mmCIF file of N, CA and C in Angstrom:
data_model
loop_
_atom_site.group_PDB
_atom_site.id
_atom_site.type_symbol
_atom_site.label_atom_id
_atom_site.label_comp_id
_atom_site.label_asym_id
_atom_site.label_seq_id
_atom_site.Cartn_x
_atom_site.Cartn_y
_atom_site.Cartn_z
ATOM 1 N N ALA T 1 0.822 -1.194 0.000
ATOM 2 C CA ALA T 1 0.000 0.000 0.000
ATOM 3 C C ALA T 1 0.871 1.264 0.000
ATOM 4 N N VAL T 2 1.947 1.271 0.794
ATOM 5 C CA VAL T 2 2.822 2.448 0.854
ATOM 6 C C VAL T 2 3.490 2.671 -0.494
ATOM 7 N N GLU T 3 4.008 1.606 -1.072
ATOM 8 C CA GLU T 3 4.675 1.711 -2.374
ATOM 9 C C GLU T 3 3.709 2.252 -3.424
ATOM 10 N N THR T 4 2.496 1.735 -3.447
ATOM 11 C CA THR T 4 1.487 2.187 -4.409
ATOM 12 C C THR T 4 1.144 3.648 -4.184
ATOM 13 N N ALA T 5 0.958 4.039 -2.931
ATOM 14 C CA ALA T 5 0.646 5.435 -2.622
ATOM 15 C C ALA T 5 1.762 6.362 -3.100
ATOM 16 N N LEU T 6 2.995 6.005 -2.798
ATOM 17 C CA LEU T 6 4.126 6.844 -3.207
ATOM 18 C C LEU T 6 4.255 6.918 -4.720
ATOM 19 N N ASP T 7 4.053 5.789 -5.377
ATOM 20 C CA ASP T 7 4.161 5.763 -6.834
ATOM 21 C C ASP T 7 3.016 6.515 -7.516
ATOM 22 N N ASN T 8 1.974 6.844 -6.737
ATOM 23 C CA ASN T 8 0.844 7.594 -7.277
ATOM 24 C C ASN T 8 0.780 9.024 -6.757
ATOM 25 N N GLY T 9 1.890 9.521 -6.238
ATOM 26 C CA GLY T 9 1.984 10.932 -5.919
ATOM 27 C C GLY T 9 1.987 11.325 -4.459
ATOM 28 N N TYR T 10 1.708 10.399 -3.573
ATOM 29 C CA TYR T 10 1.770 10.738 -2.145
ATOM 30 C C TYR T 10 3.219 10.977 -1.747
ATOM 31 N N ILE T 11 3.430 11.946 -0.863
ATOM 32 C CA ILE T 11 4.799 12.194 -0.393
ATOM 33 C C ILE T 11 4.899 12.218 1.135
ATOM 34 N N HIS T 12 3.756 12.336 1.838
ATOM 35 C CA HIS T 12 3.777 12.388 3.302
ATOM 36 C C HIS T 12 3.359 11.037 3.855
ATOM 37 N N ILE T 13 4.250 10.451 4.638
ATOM 38 C CA ILE T 13 3.975 9.184 5.304
ATOM 39 C C ILE T 13 3.862 9.480 6.796
ATOM 40 N N ASP T 14 2.745 9.085 7.391
ATOM 41 C CA ASP T 14 2.483 9.313 8.811
ATOM 42 C C ASP T 14 2.422 7.959 9.499
ATOM 43 N N CYS T 15 3.354 7.711 10.390
ATOM 44 C CA CYS T 15 3.366 6.421 11.085
ATOM 45 C C CYS T 15 3.630 6.658 12.570
ATOM 46 N N ALA T 16 3.546 5.560 13.325
ATOM 47 C CA ALA T 16 3.722 5.659 14.773
ATOM 48 C C ALA T 16 3.974 4.279 15.351
ATOM 49 N N HIS T 17 4.662 4.255 16.477
ATOM 50 C CA HIS T 17 4.912 2.994 17.183
ATOM 51 C C HIS T 17 3.594 2.301 17.507
ATOM 52 N N GLU T 18 2.592 3.056 17.906
ATOM 53 C CA GLU T 18 1.312 2.464 18.291
ATOM 54 C C GLU T 18 0.629 1.778 17.107
ATOM 55 N N TYR T 19 0.850 2.254 15.899
ATOM 56 C CA TYR T 19 0.205 1.655 14.732
ATOM 57 C C TYR T 19 0.801 0.276 14.409
ATOM 58 N N GLU T 20 1.992 0.013 14.946
ATOM 59 C CA GLU T 20 2.684 -1.270 14.755
ATOM 60 C C GLU T 20 2.837 -1.625 13.276
ATOM 61 N N ASN T 21 3.203 -0.617 12.469
ATOM 62 C CA ASN T 21 3.355 -0.868 11.036
ATOM 63 C C ASN T 21 4.636 -0.280 10.446
ATOM 64 N N GLU T 22 5.529 0.196 11.290
ATOM 65 C CA GLU T 22 6.699 0.902 10.759
ATOM 66 C C GLU T 22 7.631 -0.009 9.963
ATOM 67 N N ARG T 23 7.722 -1.242 10.322
ATOM 68 C CA ARG T 23 8.558 -2.162 9.547
ATOM 69 C C ARG T 23 7.980 -2.329 8.139
ATOM 70 N N GLU T 24 6.661 -2.484 8.058
ATOM 71 C CA GLU T 24 6.012 -2.630 6.758
ATOM 72 C C GLU T 24 6.090 -1.335 5.950
ATOM 73 N N VAL T 25 5.933 -0.206 6.626
ATOM 74 C CA VAL T 25 6.075 1.081 5.949
ATOM 75 C C VAL T 25 7.486 1.210 5.387
ATOM 76 N N GLY T 26 8.483 0.820 6.161
ATOM 77 C CA GLY T 26 9.873 0.861 5.696
ATOM 78 C C GLY T 26 10.081 0.011 4.451
ATOM 79 N N GLU T 27 9.465 -1.161 4.420
ATOM 80 C CA GLU T 27 9.574 -2.017 3.225
ATOM 81 C C GLU T 27 8.976 -1.317 2.012
ATOM 82 N N GLY T 28 7.826 -0.662 2.206
ATOM 83 C CA GLY T 28 7.209 0.085 1.114
ATOM 84 C C GLY T 28 8.065 1.250 0.655
ATOM 85 N N LEU T 29 8.698 1.941 1.594
ATOM 86 C CA LEU T 29 9.601 3.044 1.238
ATOM 87 C C LEU T 29 10.761 2.538 0.386
ATOM 88 N N ARG T 30 11.330 1.405 0.772
ATOM 89 C CA ARG T 30 12.470 0.853 0.034
ATOM 90 C C ARG T 30 12.078 0.397 -1.371
ATOM 91 N N ARG T 31 10.856 -0.096 -1.536
ATOM 92 C CA ARG T 31 10.419 -0.609 -2.839
ATOM 93 C C ARG T 31 9.918 0.493 -3.770
ATOM 94 N N SER T 32 9.634 1.664 -3.241
ATOM 95 C CA SER T 32 9.063 2.725 -4.078
ATOM 96 C C SER T 32 10.130 3.345 -4.975
ATOM 97 N N ASN T 33 9.660 4.127 -5.924
ATOM 98 C CA ASN T 33 10.561 4.824 -6.854
ATOM 99 C C ASN T 33 10.930 6.217 -6.355
ATOM 100 N N LYS T 34 10.478 6.586 -5.175
ATOM 101 C CA LYS T 34 10.755 7.920 -4.631
ATOM 102 C C LYS T 34 12.108 7.951 -3.933
ATOM 103 N N GLY T 35 12.818 9.036 -4.116
ATOM 104 C CA GLY T 35 14.047 9.262 -3.370
ATOM 105 C C GLY T 35 13.718 9.829 -1.999
ATOM 106 N N ARG T 36 14.604 9.664 -1.042
ATOM 107 C CA ARG T 36 14.361 10.140 0.324
ATOM 108 C C ARG T 36 14.042 11.629 0.363
ATOM 109 N N GLU T 37 14.729 12.410 -0.465
ATOM 110 C CA GLU T 37 14.538 13.857 -0.461
ATOM 111 C C GLU T 37 13.151 14.261 -0.964
ATOM 112 N N GLU T 38 12.434 13.338 -1.595
ATOM 113 C CA GLU T 38 11.089 13.615 -2.099
ATOM 114 C C GLU T 38 10.000 13.342 -1.058
ATOM 115 N N LEU T 39 10.367 12.759 0.065
ATOM 116 C CA LEU T 39 9.399 12.305 1.055
ATOM 117 C C LEU T 39 9.375 13.192 2.297
ATOM 118 N N PHE T 40 8.254 13.176 2.977
ATOM 119 C CA PHE T 40 8.139 13.793 4.301
ATOM 120 C C PHE T 40 7.568 12.715 5.212
ATOM 121 N N VAL T 41 8.400 12.224 6.123
ATOM 122 C CA VAL T 41 8.016 11.109 6.987
ATOM 123 C C VAL T 41 7.847 11.604 8.418
ATOM 124 N N THR T 42 6.666 11.331 8.971
ATOM 125 C CA THR T 42 6.342 11.666 10.351
ATOM 126 C C THR T 42 6.229 10.388 11.159
ATOM 127 N N SER T 43 6.761 10.399 12.369
ATOM 128 C CA SER T 43 6.507 9.309 13.304
ATOM 129 C C SER T 43 6.257 9.928 14.674
ATOM 130 N N LYS T 44 5.860 9.065 15.603
ATOM 131 C CA LYS T 44 5.440 9.566 16.911
ATOM 132 C C LYS T 44 6.008 8.712 18.039
ATOM 133 N N LEU T 45 6.382 9.390 19.112
ATOM 134 C CA LEU T 45 6.791 8.692 20.330
ATOM 135 C C LEU T 45 5.536 8.256 21.068
ATOM 136 N N TRP T 46 5.494 6.995 21.458
ATOM 137 C CA TRP T 46 4.333 6.499 22.176
ATOM 138 C C TRP T 46 4.405 6.886 23.649
ATOM 139 N N CYS T 47 3.280 6.855 24.300
ATOM 140 C CA CYS T 47 3.094 7.340 25.677
ATOM 141 C C CYS T 47 3.971 6.643 26.712
ATOM 142 N N THR T 48 4.432 5.443 26.434
ATOM 143 C CA THR T 48 5.308 4.723 27.361
ATOM 144 C C THR T 48 6.769 5.102 27.187
ATOM 145 N N HIS T 49 7.081 5.907 26.195
ATOM 146 C CA HIS T 49 8.475 6.176 25.837
ATOM 147 C C HIS T 49 8.851 7.646 25.985
ATOM 148 N N PHE T 50 8.356 8.301 27.019
ATOM 149 C CA PHE T 50 8.638 9.718 27.204
ATOM 150 C C PHE T 50 9.863 9.995 28.070
ATOM 151 N N GLU T 51 10.310 9.032 28.864
ATOM 152 C CA GLU T 51 11.588 9.221 29.560
ATOM 153 C C GLU T 51 12.659 9.371 28.477
ATOM 154 N N PRO T 52 13.575 10.316 28.612
ATOM 155 C CA PRO T 52 14.551 10.552 27.541
ATOM 156 C C PRO T 52 15.267 9.298 27.028
ATOM 157 N N ILE T 53 15.678 8.398 27.900
ATOM 158 C CA ILE T 53 16.376 7.197 27.428
ATOM 159 C C ILE T 53 15.449 6.303 26.620
ATOM 160 N N HIS T 54 14.181 6.204 27.038
ATOM 161 C CA HIS T 54 13.222 5.396 26.287
ATOM 162 C C HIS T 54 12.868 6.075 24.958
ATOM 163 N N ALA T 55 12.791 7.397 24.966
ATOM 164 C CA ALA T 55 12.515 8.136 23.730
ATOM 165 C C ALA T 55 13.640 7.908 22.719
ATOM 166 N N LYS T 56 14.864 7.987 23.195
ATOM 167 C CA LYS T 56 16.003 7.777 22.296
ATOM 168 C C LYS T 56 16.012 6.356 21.745
ATOM 169 N N ASN T 57 15.740 5.389 22.595
ATOM 170 C CA ASN T 57 15.705 3.996 22.138
ATOM 171 C C ASN T 57 14.567 3.785 21.149
ATOM 172 N N GLN T 58 13.411 4.386 21.425
ATOM 173 C CA GLN T 58 12.297 4.208 20.493
ATOM 174 C C GLN T 58 12.586 4.870 19.158
ATOM 175 N N LEU T 59 13.180 6.044 19.169
ATOM 176 C CA LEU T 59 13.526 6.690 17.906
ATOM 177 C C LEU T 59 14.508 5.821 17.120
ATOM 178 N N GLY T 60 15.469 5.211 17.796
ATOM 179 C CA GLY T 60 16.386 4.304 17.115
ATOM 180 C C GLY T 60 15.653 3.148 16.457
ATOM 181 N N ARG T 61 14.669 2.614 17.164
ATOM 182 C CA ARG T 61 13.870 1.508 16.597
ATOM 183 C C ARG T 61 13.031 1.990 15.422
ATOM 184 N N ILE T 62 12.446 3.173 15.555
ATOM 185 C CA ILE T 62 11.663 3.755 14.462
ATOM 186 C C ILE T 62 12.519 3.867 13.210
ATOM 187 N N LEU T 63 13.697 4.463 13.360
ATOM 188 C CA LEU T 63 14.583 4.658 12.208
ATOM 189 C C LEU T 63 15.013 3.328 11.611
ATOM 190 N N SER T 64 15.323 2.371 12.462
ATOM 191 C CA SER T 64 15.708 1.047 11.980
ATOM 192 C C SER T 64 14.566 0.384 11.218
ATOM 193 N N ASP T 65 13.368 0.406 11.800
ATOM 194 C CA ASP T 65 12.216 -0.218 11.150
ATOM 195 C C ASP T 65 11.884 0.455 9.827
ATOM 196 N N LEU T 66 12.004 1.780 9.772
ATOM 197 C CA LEU T 66 11.714 2.505 8.541
ATOM 198 C C LEU T 66 12.858 2.432 7.539
ATOM 199 N N GLY T 67 14.050 2.071 8.014
ATOM 200 C CA GLY T 67 15.218 2.043 7.130
ATOM 201 C C GLY T 67 15.683 3.435 6.752
ATOM 202 N N LEU T 68 15.523 4.379 7.677
ATOM 203 C CA LEU T 68 15.879 5.772 7.411
ATOM 204 C C LEU T 68 16.956 6.244 8.371
ATOM 205 N N GLU T 69 17.662 7.294 7.969
ATOM 206 C CA GLU T 69 18.645 7.918 8.850
ATOM 207 C C GLU T 69 18.011 9.005 9.704
ATOM 208 N N TYR T 70 16.852 9.519 9.270
ATOM 209 C CA TYR T 70 16.143 10.561 10.016
ATOM 210 C C TYR T 70 14.676 10.539 9.624
ATOM 211 N N VAL T 71 13.830 11.090 10.478
ATOM 212 C CA VAL T 71 12.438 11.377 10.109
ATOM 213 C C VAL T 71 12.315 12.889 9.977
ATOM 214 N N ASP T 72 11.389 13.317 9.175
ATOM 215 C CA ASP T 72 11.204 14.748 8.964
ATOM 216 C C ASP T 72 10.506 15.404 10.148
ATOM 217 N N GLN T 73 9.656 14.632 10.812
ATOM 218 C CA GLN T 73 8.914 15.176 11.949
ATOM 219 C C GLN T 73 8.721 14.073 12.986
ATOM 220 N N LEU T 74 9.035 14.387 14.232
ATOM 221 C CA LEU T 74 8.809 13.471 15.345
ATOM 222 C C LEU T 74 7.866 14.163 16.319
ATOM 223 N N LEU T 75 6.755 13.490 16.617
ATOM 224 C CA LEU T 75 5.743 14.066 17.494
ATOM 225 C C LEU T 75 5.600 13.268 18.779
ATOM 226 N N ILE T 76 5.210 13.939 19.839
ATOM 227 C CA ILE T 76 4.700 13.265 21.029
ATOM 228 C C ILE T 76 3.280 12.855 20.650
ATOM 229 N N HIS T 77 3.003 11.551 20.677
ATOM 230 C CA HIS T 77 1.733 11.055 20.138
ATOM 231 C C HIS T 77 0.529 11.586 20.918
ATOM 232 N N TRP T 78 0.511 11.391 22.194
ATOM 233 C CA TRP T 78 -0.515 11.924 23.107
ATOM 234 C C TRP T 78 0.244 12.451 24.324
ATOM 235 N N PRO T 79 -0.110 13.589 24.863
ATOM 236 C CA PRO T 79 0.628 14.126 26.016
ATOM 237 C C PRO T 79 0.192 13.486 27.337
ATOM 238 N N THR T 80 0.072 12.171 27.335
ATOM 239 C CA THR T 80 -0.355 11.425 28.520
ATOM 240 C C THR T 80 0.669 10.334 28.787
ATOM 241 N N PRO T 81 1.595 10.547 29.707
ATOM 242 C CA PRO T 81 2.645 9.550 29.954
ATOM 243 C C PRO T 81 2.108 8.287 30.627
ATOM 244 N N PHE T 82 2.407 7.142 30.022
ATOM 245 C CA PHE T 82 2.106 5.843 30.613
ATOM 246 C C PHE T 82 3.388 5.295 31.224
ATOM 247 N N LYS T 83 3.249 4.483 32.236
ATOM 248 C CA LYS T 83 4.398 3.845 32.876
ATOM 249 C C LYS T 83 5.081 2.924 31.865
ATOM 250 N N PHE T 84 6.397 3.022 31.749
ATOM 251 C CA PHE T 84 7.149 2.145 30.850
ATOM 252 C C PHE T 84 7.190 0.737 31.432
ATOM 253 N N ASP T 85 6.820 -0.238 30.608
ATOM 254 C CA ASP T 85 6.822 -1.642 31.031
ATOM 255 C C ASP T 85 7.299 -2.507 29.870
ATOM 256 N N GLY T 86 8.405 -2.104 29.254
ATOM 257 C CA GLY T 86 8.947 -2.842 28.115
ATOM 258 C C GLY T 86 8.547 -2.193 26.800
ATOM 259 N N ASP T 87 9.386 -2.360 25.806
ATOM 260 C CA ASP T 87 9.175 -1.718 24.507
ATOM 261 C C ASP T 87 7.860 -2.077 23.841
ATOM 262 N N ASP T 88 7.379 -3.277 24.052
ATOM 263 C CA ASP T 88 6.215 -3.729 23.302
ATOM 264 C C ASP T 88 4.913 -3.703 24.079
ATOM 265 N N ASN T 89 4.935 -3.249 25.329
ATOM 266 C CA ASN T 89 3.710 -3.144 26.110
ATOM 267 C C ASN T 89 3.170 -1.722 25.964
ATOM 268 N N LEU T 90 2.267 -1.532 25.019
ATOM 269 C CA LEU T 90 1.760 -0.200 24.713
ATOM 270 C C LEU T 90 0.827 0.355 25.781
ATOM 271 N N TYR T 91 0.121 -0.536 26.474
ATOM 272 C CA TYR T 91 -0.860 -0.111 27.463
ATOM 273 C C TYR T 91 -0.650 -0.873 28.773
ATOM 274 N N PRO T 92 0.348 -0.458 29.578
ATOM 275 C CA PRO T 92 0.581 -1.156 30.848
ATOM 276 C C PRO T 92 -0.623 -0.978 31.778
ATOM 277 N N LYS T 93 -1.079 -2.074 32.347
ATOM 278 C CA LYS T 93 -2.296 -2.019 33.174
ATOM 279 C C LYS T 93 -2.041 -2.565 34.565
ATOM 280 N N ASP T 94 -2.812 -2.040 35.503
ATOM 281 C CA ASP T 94 -2.746 -2.526 36.874
ATOM 282 C C ASP T 94 -3.660 -3.752 37.011
ATOM 283 N N GLY T 95 -3.777 -4.275 38.199
ATOM 284 C CA GLY T 95 -4.567 -5.475 38.446
ATOM 285 C C GLY T 95 -6.052 -5.322 38.143
ATOM 286 N N ARG T 96 -6.531 -4.095 38.074
ATOM 287 C CA ARG T 96 -7.946 -3.843 37.769
ATOM 288 C C ARG T 96 -8.178 -3.562 36.287
ATOM 289 N N GLY T 97 -7.089 -3.615 35.496
ATOM 290 C CA GLY T 97 -7.223 -3.384 34.064
ATOM 291 C C GLY T 97 -7.146 -1.930 33.638
ATOM 292 N N HIS T 98 -6.735 -1.036 34.561
ATOM 293 C CA HIS T 98 -6.602 0.385 34.230
ATOM 294 C C HIS T 98 -5.176 0.673 33.759
ATOM 295 N N VAL T 99 -5.061 1.516 32.751
ATOM 296 C CA VAL T 99 -3.742 1.927 32.269
ATOM 297 C C VAL T 99 -3.010 2.653 33.386
ATOM 298 N N ILE T 100 -1.739 2.297 33.565
ATOM 299 C CA ILE T 100 -0.921 2.911 34.617
ATOM 300 C C ILE T 100 -0.248 4.162 34.054
ATOM 301 N N LEU T 101 -0.583 5.301 34.618
ATOM 302 C CA LEU T 101 0.027 6.560 34.194
ATOM 303 C C LEU T 101 1.343 6.769 34.915
ATOM 304 N N ASP T 102 2.251 7.472 34.260
ATOM 305 C CA ASP T 102 3.515 7.854 34.887
ATOM 306 C C ASP T 102 3.366 9.308 35.321
ATOM 307 N N GLU T 103 2.717 9.510 36.448
ATOM 308 C CA GLU T 103 2.351 10.852 36.885
ATOM 309 C C GLU T 103 3.542 11.725 37.262
ATOM 310 N N GLY T 104 4.682 11.124 37.545
ATOM 311 C CA GLY T 104 5.852 11.909 37.910
ATOM 312 C C GLY T 104 6.708 12.326 36.727
ATOM 313 N N LEU T 105 6.324 11.927 35.536
ATOM 314 C CA LEU T 105 7.134 12.232 34.357
ATOM 315 C C LEU T 105 6.998 13.696 33.972
ATOM 316 N N ASP T 106 8.105 14.320 33.665
ATOM 317 C CA ASP T 106 8.151 15.722 33.269
ATOM 318 C C ASP T 106 8.290 15.784 31.744
ATOM 319 N N LEU T 107 7.209 16.177 31.061
ATOM 320 C CA LEU T 107 7.246 16.233 29.594
ATOM 321 C C LEU T 107 8.253 17.260 29.074
ATOM 322 N N ALA T 108 8.654 18.204 29.910
ATOM 323 C CA ALA T 108 9.688 19.154 29.482
ATOM 324 C C ALA T 108 11.005 18.420 29.222
ATOM 325 N N LYS T 109 11.276 17.359 29.981
ATOM 326 C CA LYS T 109 12.487 16.555 29.746
ATOM 327 C C LYS T 109 12.377 15.781 28.441
ATOM 328 N N THR T 110 11.180 15.311 28.136
ATOM 329 C CA THR T 110 10.953 14.637 26.860
ATOM 330 C C THR T 110 11.227 15.608 25.718
ATOM 331 N N TRP T 111 10.665 16.801 25.836
ATOM 332 C CA TRP T 111 10.840 17.823 24.809
ATOM 333 C C TRP T 111 12.321 18.172 24.631
ATOM 334 N N SER T 112 13.017 18.314 25.728
ATOM 335 C CA SER T 112 14.444 18.627 25.666
ATOM 336 C C SER T 112 15.214 17.516 24.948
ATOM 337 N N ALA T 113 14.871 16.272 25.253
ATOM 338 C CA ALA T 113 15.510 15.137 24.565
ATOM 339 C C ALA T 113 15.220 15.195 23.069
ATOM 340 N N MET T 114 13.987 15.538 22.717
ATOM 341 C CA MET T 114 13.623 15.631 21.305
ATOM 342 C C MET T 114 14.387 16.760 20.607
ATOM 343 N N GLU T 115 14.614 17.862 21.302
ATOM 344 C CA GLU T 115 15.439 18.932 20.730
ATOM 345 C C GLU T 115 16.846 18.401 20.431
ATOM 346 N N GLY T 116 17.341 17.534 21.310
ATOM 347 C CA GLY T 116 18.644 16.911 21.078
ATOM 348 C C GLY T 116 18.625 16.016 19.847
ATOM 349 N N PHE T 117 17.508 15.346 19.586
ATOM 350 C CA PHE T 117 17.400 14.499 18.385
ATOM 351 C C PHE T 117 17.512 15.346 17.119
ATOM 352 N N VAL T 118 16.931 16.562 17.171
ATOM 353 C CA VAL T 118 17.055 17.474 16.029
ATOM 354 C C VAL T 118 18.524 17.863 15.855
ATOM 355 N N GLU T 119 19.169 18.238 16.948
ATOM 356 C CA GLU T 119 20.581 18.629 16.895
ATOM 357 C C GLU T 119 21.458 17.498 16.372
ATOM 358 N N ASP T 120 21.084 16.252 16.700
ATOM 359 C CA ASP T 120 21.853 15.083 16.258
ATOM 360 C C ASP T 120 21.513 14.635 14.845
ATOM 361 N N GLY T 121 20.542 15.289 14.205
ATOM 362 C CA GLY T 121 20.166 14.942 12.836
ATOM 363 C C GLY T 121 19.267 13.717 12.717
ATOM 364 N N LEU T 122 18.677 13.290 13.827
ATOM 365 C CA LEU T 122 17.814 12.104 13.799
ATOM 366 C C LEU T 122 16.385 12.446 13.392
ATOM 367 N N CYS T 123 16.017 13.716 13.554
ATOM 368 C CA CYS T 123 14.735 14.217 13.062
ATOM 369 C C CYS T 123 14.945 15.684 12.707
ATOM 370 N N ARG T 124 14.127 16.179 11.821
ATOM 371 C CA ARG T 124 14.292 17.557 11.366
ATOM 372 C C ARG T 124 13.402 18.542 12.108
ATOM 373 N N SER T 125 12.286 18.052 12.633
ATOM 374 C CA SER T 125 11.386 18.920 13.391
ATOM 375 C C SER T 125 10.676 18.080 14.443
ATOM 376 N N ILE T 126 10.163 18.758 15.460
ATOM 377 C CA ILE T 126 9.467 18.068 16.550
ATOM 378 C C ILE T 126 8.144 18.775 16.817
ATOM 379 N N GLY T 127 7.242 18.048 17.450
ATOM 380 C CA GLY T 127 5.951 18.649 17.752
ATOM 381 C C GLY T 127 5.126 17.771 18.670
ATOM 382 N N LEU T 128 3.878 18.162 18.816
ATOM 383 C CA LEU T 128 2.950 17.512 19.723
ATOM 384 C C LEU T 128 1.650 17.283 18.973
ATOM 385 N N SER T 129 1.083 16.099 19.097
ATOM 386 C CA SER T 129 -0.198 15.826 18.455
ATOM 387 C C SER T 129 -1.258 15.498 19.505
ATOM 388 N N ASN T 130 -2.508 15.522 19.070
ATOM 389 C CA ASN T 130 -3.632 15.142 19.925
ATOM 390 C C ASN T 130 -3.687 15.965 21.214
ATOM 391 N N CYS T 131 -3.531 17.261 21.095
ATOM 392 C CA CYS T 131 -3.508 18.129 22.254
ATOM 393 C C CYS T 131 -4.231 19.426 21.930
ATOM 394 N N SER T 132 -5.124 19.833 22.812
ATOM 395 C CA SER T 132 -5.809 21.112 22.607
ATOM 396 C C SER T 132 -5.073 22.203 23.376
ATOM 397 N N LYS T 133 -5.396 23.441 23.061
ATOM 398 C CA LYS T 133 -4.744 24.551 23.760
ATOM 399 C C LYS T 133 -5.144 24.628 25.221
ATOM 400 N N GLU T 134 -6.252 23.989 25.601
ATOM 401 C CA GLU T 134 -6.675 23.980 26.994
ATOM 402 C C GLU T 134 -5.938 22.959 27.821
ATOM 403 N N TRP T 135 -5.279 22.013 27.201
ATOM 404 C CA TRP T 135 -4.645 20.931 27.936
ATOM 405 C C TRP T 135 -3.621 21.403 28.853
#
């Protein structure tokens, strides 16, 4: 689907760890006739990966799965930190089935880490999605 979309004029690819499709998207990118400079690729840090070390590790996985050296835009997917419980546990839950929030996490540290990713050339821009001005 990605290869077909790109070959038919699409240039913006929007993916995320939560979508669990970045490896497949990367395969489509490699098979397409588009050069990297023709594309705009967005990905997102998932809610469990807001601690700077987890954010850096997730970005490394994103880039590896996509087969890219950088993404054009890296977003905080939702500004709601979940407790980290392994790379593949997207929704850590307590014994009652409620998602465990990481209430002590400082999103300013996440943002600062993301600014470092821009400085390191791992992404070209950063931002926040799924957030209203009242949040």
